[in-house]
GROMACS .gro file of C-alpha atoms in nm:
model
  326
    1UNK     CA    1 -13.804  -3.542   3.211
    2UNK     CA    2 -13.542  -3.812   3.197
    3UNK     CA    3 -13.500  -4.032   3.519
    4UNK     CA    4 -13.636  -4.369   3.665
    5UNK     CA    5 -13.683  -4.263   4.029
    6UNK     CA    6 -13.960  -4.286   4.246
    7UNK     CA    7 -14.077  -3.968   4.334
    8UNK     CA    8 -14.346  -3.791   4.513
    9UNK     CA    9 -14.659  -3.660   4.344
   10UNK     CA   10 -14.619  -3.298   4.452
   11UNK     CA   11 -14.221  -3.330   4.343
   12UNK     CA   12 -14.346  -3.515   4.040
   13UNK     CA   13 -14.590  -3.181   3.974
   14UNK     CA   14 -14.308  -2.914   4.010
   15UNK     CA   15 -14.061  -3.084   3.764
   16UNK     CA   16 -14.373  -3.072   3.500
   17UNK     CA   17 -14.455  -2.728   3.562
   18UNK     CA   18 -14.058  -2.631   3.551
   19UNK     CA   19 -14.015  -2.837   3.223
   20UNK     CA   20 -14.345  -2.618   3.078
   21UNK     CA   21 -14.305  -2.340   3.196
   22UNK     CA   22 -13.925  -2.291   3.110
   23UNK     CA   23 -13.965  -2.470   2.790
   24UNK     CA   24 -13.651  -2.741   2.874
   25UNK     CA   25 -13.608  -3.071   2.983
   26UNK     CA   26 -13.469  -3.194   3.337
   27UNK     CA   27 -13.217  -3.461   3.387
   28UNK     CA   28 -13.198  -3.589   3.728
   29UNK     CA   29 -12.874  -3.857   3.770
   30UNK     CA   30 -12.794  -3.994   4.128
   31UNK     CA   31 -12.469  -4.032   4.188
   32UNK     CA   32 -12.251  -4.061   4.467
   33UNK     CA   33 -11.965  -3.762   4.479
   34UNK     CA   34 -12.284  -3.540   4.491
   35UNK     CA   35 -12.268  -3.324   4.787
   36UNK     CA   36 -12.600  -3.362   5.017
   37UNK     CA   37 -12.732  -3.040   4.955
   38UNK     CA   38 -12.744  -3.183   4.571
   39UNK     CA   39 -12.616  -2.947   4.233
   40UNK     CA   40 -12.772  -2.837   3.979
   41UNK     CA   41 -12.572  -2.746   3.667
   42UNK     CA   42 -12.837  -2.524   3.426
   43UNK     CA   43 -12.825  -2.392   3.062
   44UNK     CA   44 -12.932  -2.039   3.176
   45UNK     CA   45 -12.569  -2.044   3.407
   46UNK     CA   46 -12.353  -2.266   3.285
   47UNK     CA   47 -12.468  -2.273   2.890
   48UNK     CA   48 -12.455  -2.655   2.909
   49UNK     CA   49 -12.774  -2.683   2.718
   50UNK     CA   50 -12.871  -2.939   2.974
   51UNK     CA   51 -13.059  -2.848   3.300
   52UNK     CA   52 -12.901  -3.137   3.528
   53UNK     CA   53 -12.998  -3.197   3.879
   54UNK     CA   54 -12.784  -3.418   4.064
   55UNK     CA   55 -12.813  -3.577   4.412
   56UNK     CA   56 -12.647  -3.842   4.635
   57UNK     CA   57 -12.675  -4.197   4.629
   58UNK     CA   58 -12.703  -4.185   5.012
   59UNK     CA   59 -13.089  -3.995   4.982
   60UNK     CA   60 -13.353  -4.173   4.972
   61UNK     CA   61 -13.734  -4.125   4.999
   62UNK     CA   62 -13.882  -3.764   5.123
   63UNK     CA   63 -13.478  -3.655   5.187
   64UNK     CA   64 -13.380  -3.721   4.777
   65UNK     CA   65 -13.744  -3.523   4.722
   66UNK     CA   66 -13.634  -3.254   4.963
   67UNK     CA   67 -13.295  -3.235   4.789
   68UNK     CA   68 -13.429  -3.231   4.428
   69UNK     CA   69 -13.702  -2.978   4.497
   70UNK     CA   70 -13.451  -2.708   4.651
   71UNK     CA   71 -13.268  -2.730   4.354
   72UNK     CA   72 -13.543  -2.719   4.064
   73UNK     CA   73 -13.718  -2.382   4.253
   74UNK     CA   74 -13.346  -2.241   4.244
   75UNK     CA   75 -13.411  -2.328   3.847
   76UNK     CA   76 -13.727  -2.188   3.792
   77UNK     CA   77 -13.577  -1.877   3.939
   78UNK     CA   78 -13.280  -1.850   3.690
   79UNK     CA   79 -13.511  -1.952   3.386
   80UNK     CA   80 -13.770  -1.758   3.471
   81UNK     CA   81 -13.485  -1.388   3.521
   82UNK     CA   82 -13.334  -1.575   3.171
   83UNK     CA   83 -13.667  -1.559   3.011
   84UNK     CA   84 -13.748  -1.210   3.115
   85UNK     CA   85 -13.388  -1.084   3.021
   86UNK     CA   86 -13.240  -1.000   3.331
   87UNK     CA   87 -13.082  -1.362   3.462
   88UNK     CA   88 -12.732  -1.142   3.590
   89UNK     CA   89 -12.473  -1.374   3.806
   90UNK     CA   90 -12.272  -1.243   4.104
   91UNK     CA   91 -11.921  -1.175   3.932
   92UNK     CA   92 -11.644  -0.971   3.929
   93UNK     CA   93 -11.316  -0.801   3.766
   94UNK     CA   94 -10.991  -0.681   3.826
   95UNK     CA   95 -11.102  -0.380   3.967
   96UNK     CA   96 -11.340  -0.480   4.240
   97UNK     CA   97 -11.138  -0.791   4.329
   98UNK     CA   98 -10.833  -0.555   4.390
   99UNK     CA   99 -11.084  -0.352   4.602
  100UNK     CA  100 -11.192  -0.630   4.826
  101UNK     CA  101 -10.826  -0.758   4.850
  102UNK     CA  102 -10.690  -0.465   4.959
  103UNK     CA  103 -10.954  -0.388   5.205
  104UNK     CA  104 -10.901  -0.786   5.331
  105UNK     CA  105 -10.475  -0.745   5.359
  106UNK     CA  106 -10.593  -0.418   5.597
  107UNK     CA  107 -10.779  -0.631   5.781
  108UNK     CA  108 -10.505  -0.907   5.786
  109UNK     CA  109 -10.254  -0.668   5.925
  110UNK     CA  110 -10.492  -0.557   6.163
  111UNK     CA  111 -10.594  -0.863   6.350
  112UNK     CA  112 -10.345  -0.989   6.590
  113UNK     CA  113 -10.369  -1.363   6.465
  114UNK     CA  114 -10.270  -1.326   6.109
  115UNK     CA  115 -10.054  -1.043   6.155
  116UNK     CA  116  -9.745  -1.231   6.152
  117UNK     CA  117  -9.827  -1.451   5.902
  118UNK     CA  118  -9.527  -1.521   5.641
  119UNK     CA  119  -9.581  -1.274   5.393
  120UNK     CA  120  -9.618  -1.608   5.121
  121UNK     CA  121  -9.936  -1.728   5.374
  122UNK     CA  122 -10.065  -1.354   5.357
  123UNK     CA  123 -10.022  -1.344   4.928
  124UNK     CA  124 -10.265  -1.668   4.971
  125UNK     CA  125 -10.489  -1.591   5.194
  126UNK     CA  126 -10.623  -1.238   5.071
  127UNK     CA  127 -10.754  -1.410   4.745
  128UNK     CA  128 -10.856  -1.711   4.878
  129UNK     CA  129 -11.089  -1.506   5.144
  130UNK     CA  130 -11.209  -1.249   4.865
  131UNK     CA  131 -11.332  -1.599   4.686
  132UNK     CA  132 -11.485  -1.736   4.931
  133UNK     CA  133 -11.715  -1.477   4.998
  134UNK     CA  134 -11.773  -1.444   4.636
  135UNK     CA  135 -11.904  -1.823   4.694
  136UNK     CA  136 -12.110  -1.779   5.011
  137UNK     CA  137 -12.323  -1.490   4.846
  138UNK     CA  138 -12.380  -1.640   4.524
  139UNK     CA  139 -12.535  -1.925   4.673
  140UNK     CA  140 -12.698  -1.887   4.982
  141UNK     CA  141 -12.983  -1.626   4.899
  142UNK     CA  142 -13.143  -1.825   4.644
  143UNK     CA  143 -13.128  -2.216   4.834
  144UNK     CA  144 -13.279  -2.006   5.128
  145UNK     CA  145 -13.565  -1.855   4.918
  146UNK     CA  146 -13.583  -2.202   4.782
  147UNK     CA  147 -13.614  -2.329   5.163
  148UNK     CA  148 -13.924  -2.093   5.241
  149UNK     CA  149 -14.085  -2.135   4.932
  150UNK     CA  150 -14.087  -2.516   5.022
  151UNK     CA  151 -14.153  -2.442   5.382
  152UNK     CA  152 -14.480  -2.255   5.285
  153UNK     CA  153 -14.594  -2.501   4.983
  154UNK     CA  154 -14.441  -2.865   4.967
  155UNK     CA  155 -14.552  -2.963   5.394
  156UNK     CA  156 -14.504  -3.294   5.284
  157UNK     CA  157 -14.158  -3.260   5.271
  158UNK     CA  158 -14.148  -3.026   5.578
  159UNK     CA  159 -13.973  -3.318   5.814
  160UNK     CA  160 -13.682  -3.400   5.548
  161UNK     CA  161 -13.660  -3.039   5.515
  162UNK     CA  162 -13.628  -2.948   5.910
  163UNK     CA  163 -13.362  -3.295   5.909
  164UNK     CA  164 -13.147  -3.121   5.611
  165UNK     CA  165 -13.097  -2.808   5.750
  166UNK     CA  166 -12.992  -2.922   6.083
  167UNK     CA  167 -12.746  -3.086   5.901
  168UNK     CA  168 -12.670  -2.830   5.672
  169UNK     CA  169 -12.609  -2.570   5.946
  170UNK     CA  170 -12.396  -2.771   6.148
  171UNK     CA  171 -12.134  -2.813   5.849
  172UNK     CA  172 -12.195  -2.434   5.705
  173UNK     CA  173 -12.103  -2.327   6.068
  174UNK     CA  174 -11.805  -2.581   6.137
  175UNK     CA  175 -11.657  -2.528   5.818
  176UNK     CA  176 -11.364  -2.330   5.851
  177UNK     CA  177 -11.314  -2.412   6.284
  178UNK     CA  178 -10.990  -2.599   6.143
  179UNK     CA  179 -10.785  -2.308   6.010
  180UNK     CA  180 -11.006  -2.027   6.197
  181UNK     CA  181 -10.658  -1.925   6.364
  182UNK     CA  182 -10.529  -1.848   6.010
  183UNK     CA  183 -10.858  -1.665   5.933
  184UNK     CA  184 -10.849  -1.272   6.028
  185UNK     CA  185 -11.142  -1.289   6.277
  186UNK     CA  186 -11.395  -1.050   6.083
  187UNK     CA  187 -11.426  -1.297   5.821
  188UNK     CA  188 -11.448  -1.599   6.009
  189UNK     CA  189 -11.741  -1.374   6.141
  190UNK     CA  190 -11.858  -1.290   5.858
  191UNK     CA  191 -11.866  -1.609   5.703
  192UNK     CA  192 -12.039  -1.774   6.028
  193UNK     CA  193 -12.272  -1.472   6.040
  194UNK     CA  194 -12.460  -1.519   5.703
  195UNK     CA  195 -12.547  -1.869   5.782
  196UNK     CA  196 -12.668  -1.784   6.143
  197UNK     CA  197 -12.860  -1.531   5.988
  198UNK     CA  198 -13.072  -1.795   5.744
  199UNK     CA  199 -13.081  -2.039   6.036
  200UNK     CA  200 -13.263  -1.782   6.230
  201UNK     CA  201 -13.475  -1.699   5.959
  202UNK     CA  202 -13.574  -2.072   5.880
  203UNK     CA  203 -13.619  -2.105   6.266
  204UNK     CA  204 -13.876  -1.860   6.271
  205UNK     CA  205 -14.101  -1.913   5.885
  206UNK     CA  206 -14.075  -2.345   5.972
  207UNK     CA  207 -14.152  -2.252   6.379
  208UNK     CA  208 -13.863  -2.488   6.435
  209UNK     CA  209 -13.684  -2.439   6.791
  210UNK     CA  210 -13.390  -2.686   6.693
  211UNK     CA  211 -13.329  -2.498   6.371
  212UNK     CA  212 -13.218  -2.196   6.589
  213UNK     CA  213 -12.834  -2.134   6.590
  214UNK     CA  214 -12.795  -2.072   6.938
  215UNK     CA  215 -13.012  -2.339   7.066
  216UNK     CA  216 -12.854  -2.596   6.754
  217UNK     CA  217 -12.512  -2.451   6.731
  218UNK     CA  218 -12.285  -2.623   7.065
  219UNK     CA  219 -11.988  -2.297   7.057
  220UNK     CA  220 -12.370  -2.050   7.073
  221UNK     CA  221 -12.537  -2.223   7.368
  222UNK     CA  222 -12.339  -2.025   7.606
  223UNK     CA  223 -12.495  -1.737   7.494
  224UNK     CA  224 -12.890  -1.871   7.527
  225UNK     CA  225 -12.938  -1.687   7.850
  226UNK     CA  226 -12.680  -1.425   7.892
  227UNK     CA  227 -12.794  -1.109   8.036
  228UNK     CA  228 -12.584  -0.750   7.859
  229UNK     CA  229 -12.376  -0.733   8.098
  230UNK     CA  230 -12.201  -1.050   8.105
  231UNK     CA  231 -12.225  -1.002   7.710
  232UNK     CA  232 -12.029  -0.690   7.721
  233UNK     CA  233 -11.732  -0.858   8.008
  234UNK     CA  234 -11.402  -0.872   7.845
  235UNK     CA  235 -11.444  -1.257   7.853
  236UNK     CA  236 -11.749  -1.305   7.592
  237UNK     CA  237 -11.639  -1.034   7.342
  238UNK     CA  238 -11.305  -1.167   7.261
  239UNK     CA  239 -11.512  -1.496   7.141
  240UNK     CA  240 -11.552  -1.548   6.761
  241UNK     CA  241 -11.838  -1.686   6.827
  242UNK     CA  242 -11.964  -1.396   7.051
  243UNK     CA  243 -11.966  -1.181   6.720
  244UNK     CA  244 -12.110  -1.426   6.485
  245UNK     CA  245 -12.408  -1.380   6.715
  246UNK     CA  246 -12.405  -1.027   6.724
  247UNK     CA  247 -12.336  -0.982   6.359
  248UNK     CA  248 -12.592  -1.269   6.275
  249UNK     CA  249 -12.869  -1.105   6.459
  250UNK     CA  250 -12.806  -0.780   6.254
  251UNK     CA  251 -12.768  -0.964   5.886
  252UNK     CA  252 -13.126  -1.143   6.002
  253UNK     CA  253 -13.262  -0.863   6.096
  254UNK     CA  254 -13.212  -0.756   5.761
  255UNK     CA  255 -13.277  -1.065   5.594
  256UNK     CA  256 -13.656  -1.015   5.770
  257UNK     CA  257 -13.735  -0.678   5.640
  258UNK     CA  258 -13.603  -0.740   5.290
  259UNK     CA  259 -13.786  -1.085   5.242
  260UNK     CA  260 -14.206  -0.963   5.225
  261UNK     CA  261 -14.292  -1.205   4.957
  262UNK     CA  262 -14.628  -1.389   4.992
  263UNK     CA  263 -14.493  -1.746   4.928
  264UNK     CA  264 -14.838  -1.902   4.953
  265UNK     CA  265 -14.991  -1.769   4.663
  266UNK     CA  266 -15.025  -1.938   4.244
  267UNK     CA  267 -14.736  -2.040   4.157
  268UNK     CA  268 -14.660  -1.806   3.778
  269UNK     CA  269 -14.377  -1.660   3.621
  270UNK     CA  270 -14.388  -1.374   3.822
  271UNK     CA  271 -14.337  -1.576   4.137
  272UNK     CA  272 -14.018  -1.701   4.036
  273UNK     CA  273 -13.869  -1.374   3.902
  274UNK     CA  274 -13.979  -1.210   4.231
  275UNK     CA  275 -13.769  -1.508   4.403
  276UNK     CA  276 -13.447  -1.444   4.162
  277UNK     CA  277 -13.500  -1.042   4.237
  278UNK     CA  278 -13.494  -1.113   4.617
  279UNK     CA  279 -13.228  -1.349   4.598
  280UNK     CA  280 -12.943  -0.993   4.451
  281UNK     CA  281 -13.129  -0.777   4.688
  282UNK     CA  282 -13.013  -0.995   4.962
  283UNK     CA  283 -12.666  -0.964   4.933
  284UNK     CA  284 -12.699  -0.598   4.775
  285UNK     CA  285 -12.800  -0.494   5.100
  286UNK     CA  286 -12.529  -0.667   5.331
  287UNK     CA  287 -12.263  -0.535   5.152
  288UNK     CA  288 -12.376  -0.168   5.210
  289UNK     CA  289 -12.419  -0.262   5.617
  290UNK     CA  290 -12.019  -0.431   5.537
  291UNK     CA  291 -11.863  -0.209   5.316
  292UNK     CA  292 -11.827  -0.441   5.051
  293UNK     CA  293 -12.034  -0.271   4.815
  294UNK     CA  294 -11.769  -0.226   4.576
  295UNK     CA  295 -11.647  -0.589   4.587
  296UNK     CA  296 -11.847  -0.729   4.375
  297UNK     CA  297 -12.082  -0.702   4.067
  298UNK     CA  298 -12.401  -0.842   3.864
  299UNK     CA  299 -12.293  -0.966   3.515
  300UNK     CA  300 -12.425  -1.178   3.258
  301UNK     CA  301 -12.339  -1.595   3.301
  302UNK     CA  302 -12.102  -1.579   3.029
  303UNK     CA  303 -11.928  -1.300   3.125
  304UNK     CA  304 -11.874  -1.478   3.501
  305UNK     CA  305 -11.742  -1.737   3.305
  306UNK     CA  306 -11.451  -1.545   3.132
  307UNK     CA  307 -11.363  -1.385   3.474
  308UNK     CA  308 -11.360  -1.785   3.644
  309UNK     CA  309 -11.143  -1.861   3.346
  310UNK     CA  310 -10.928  -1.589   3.400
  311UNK     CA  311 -10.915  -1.610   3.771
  312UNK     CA  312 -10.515  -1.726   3.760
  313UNK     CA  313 -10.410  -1.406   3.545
  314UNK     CA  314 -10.690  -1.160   3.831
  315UNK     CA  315 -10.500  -1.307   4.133
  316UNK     CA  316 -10.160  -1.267   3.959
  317UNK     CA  317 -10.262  -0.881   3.964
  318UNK     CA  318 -10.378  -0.817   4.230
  319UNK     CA  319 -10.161  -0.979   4.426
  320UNK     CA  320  -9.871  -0.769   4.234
  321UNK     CA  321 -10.057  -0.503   4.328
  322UNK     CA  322 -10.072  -0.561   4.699
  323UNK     CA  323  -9.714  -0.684   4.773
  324UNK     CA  324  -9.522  -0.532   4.422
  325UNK     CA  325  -9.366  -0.802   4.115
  326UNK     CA  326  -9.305  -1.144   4.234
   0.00000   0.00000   0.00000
């Protein structure tokens, strides 16, 4: 392990067992364009041959320990799938992304906000949406396993943790209010909707009332006490918001029935496979409950990286596919 940071004992004991049991040797650097929720940059996804996890200058103490954790369970997941044979990425090709970008250019012509869009906005936006969902599920399954697994075994950490996500949620759920009235509603939804779904989720496994979206959330308080009817007036279901509640509820129901690990027992190899398993089955089954199941696909690391290569050329088609040769 290569660093000169003061860290926790418990934090200390995971990096160990990760080094062992994975067979590789951790970097961490501290540095200050590092987002707060950290990055980690691996050799089993990114065929660095380094296993790097970087964090902000700006965390110190129990909140740097929070941040570094997250990250090195999300490795031991990816080693331990590697190891076993079966480390697939979320990817996808021409095919599916023309899929999804039809499907979102529907939708565009659909809504009444971004149905008048210059037809140069529209070329932009149907990619740009399809890869931003591409983004959202690749990483959110796996830092939210990462978050219970902590939650259940690191209580040490439990206040940084509870501080983070706060955090965390209010900048997952803000971040795309500025162009929302360029957005196509459903996937401003949609977008919103998976990250109310793992707030309510954390809310419940850390018994943390502030972590709850629509107690946390300022645009979801209205909604704390409202009765079915004055959900269903006219005035509450043309809100955004309004249906990232709705939707969120349903993608957390789900979440809860496909999550049945038992996060408290040994930590093995096993453990962490089961995590990396959970974390595609996640997604998997939101698609289905979307109709995105076609949008996307599992692929080997290196073969995600010769599609993100070739994303210029992928766009280039579909969008001459959508609105005919340039």
């Amino acid at each position: 392990m290569i660093h000169s940071y003061n860290l926790s004992p418990v934090l200390r004991e995971l990096l160990e067992m990760t080094e062992s049991m994975l067979g590789i040797e951790i970097q961490l650097v501290r540095r200050t364009d590092v987002p707060p929720q950290g990055l980690l940059i691996d050799e089993f996804t990114y065929g660095t041959g380094k296993n790097v996890i970087a964090f902000s200058s700006a965390l110190l103490g129990t909140l740097k320990d929070y941040t570094i954790c997250r990250n090195c369970i999300e490795l031991l997941a990816r080693g331990c799938a590697a190891r076993r044979g079966n480390h697939k990425v979320l990817s996808f090709s021409k095919e599916s992304a023309l899929e999804g970008c039809r499907q979102i250019y529907l939708d565009i012509l659909k809504d009444e906000g971004t149905r008048n869009l210059p037809v140069w906005q529209k070329k932009q936006l149907v990619f740009l949406l399809f890869m931003l969902l591409h983004e959202v599920f690749s990483e959110m399954p796996l830092k939210l396993l990462a978050d219970l697994v902590i939650s259940h075994r690191f209580s040490l950490l439990r206040n940084a943790q509870v501080y983070s996500l706060l955090k965390e949620s209010m900048r997952d759920m803000h971040d795309l209010v500025p162009v929302k009235d360029f957005l196509p509603q459903r996937y401003y939804v949609v977008h919103n909707a998976v990250y109310y779904a793992r707030d309510m989720v954390l809310a419940y496994t850390l018994s943390e009332y502030k972590l709850n979206p629509v107690i946390n959330i300022p645009e979801l308080q209205r909604f704390k006490n409202l009765d079915m009817k004055e959900m269903m007036t006219h005035r509450w279901s043309r809100s955004p918001w309004y249906h990232t509640k709705v939707v969120g509820d349903a993608l957390s129901n789900m979440l809860k029935r496909t999550i049945e690990m038992d996060f408290s027992r040994e930590f093995s190899m096993d453990y962490f496979y089961e995590l990396y398993v959970l974390s595609t089955e996640i997604p998997a089954r939101w698609w289905v409950m979307m109709g995105m199941q076609d949008w996307f696909l599992w692929d080997s690391p290196e073969a995600r990286r010769e599609v993100l290569a070739s994303q210029a050329a992928i766009e280039k088609f579909v969008r001459e596919e959508i609105f005919g040769p340039d």
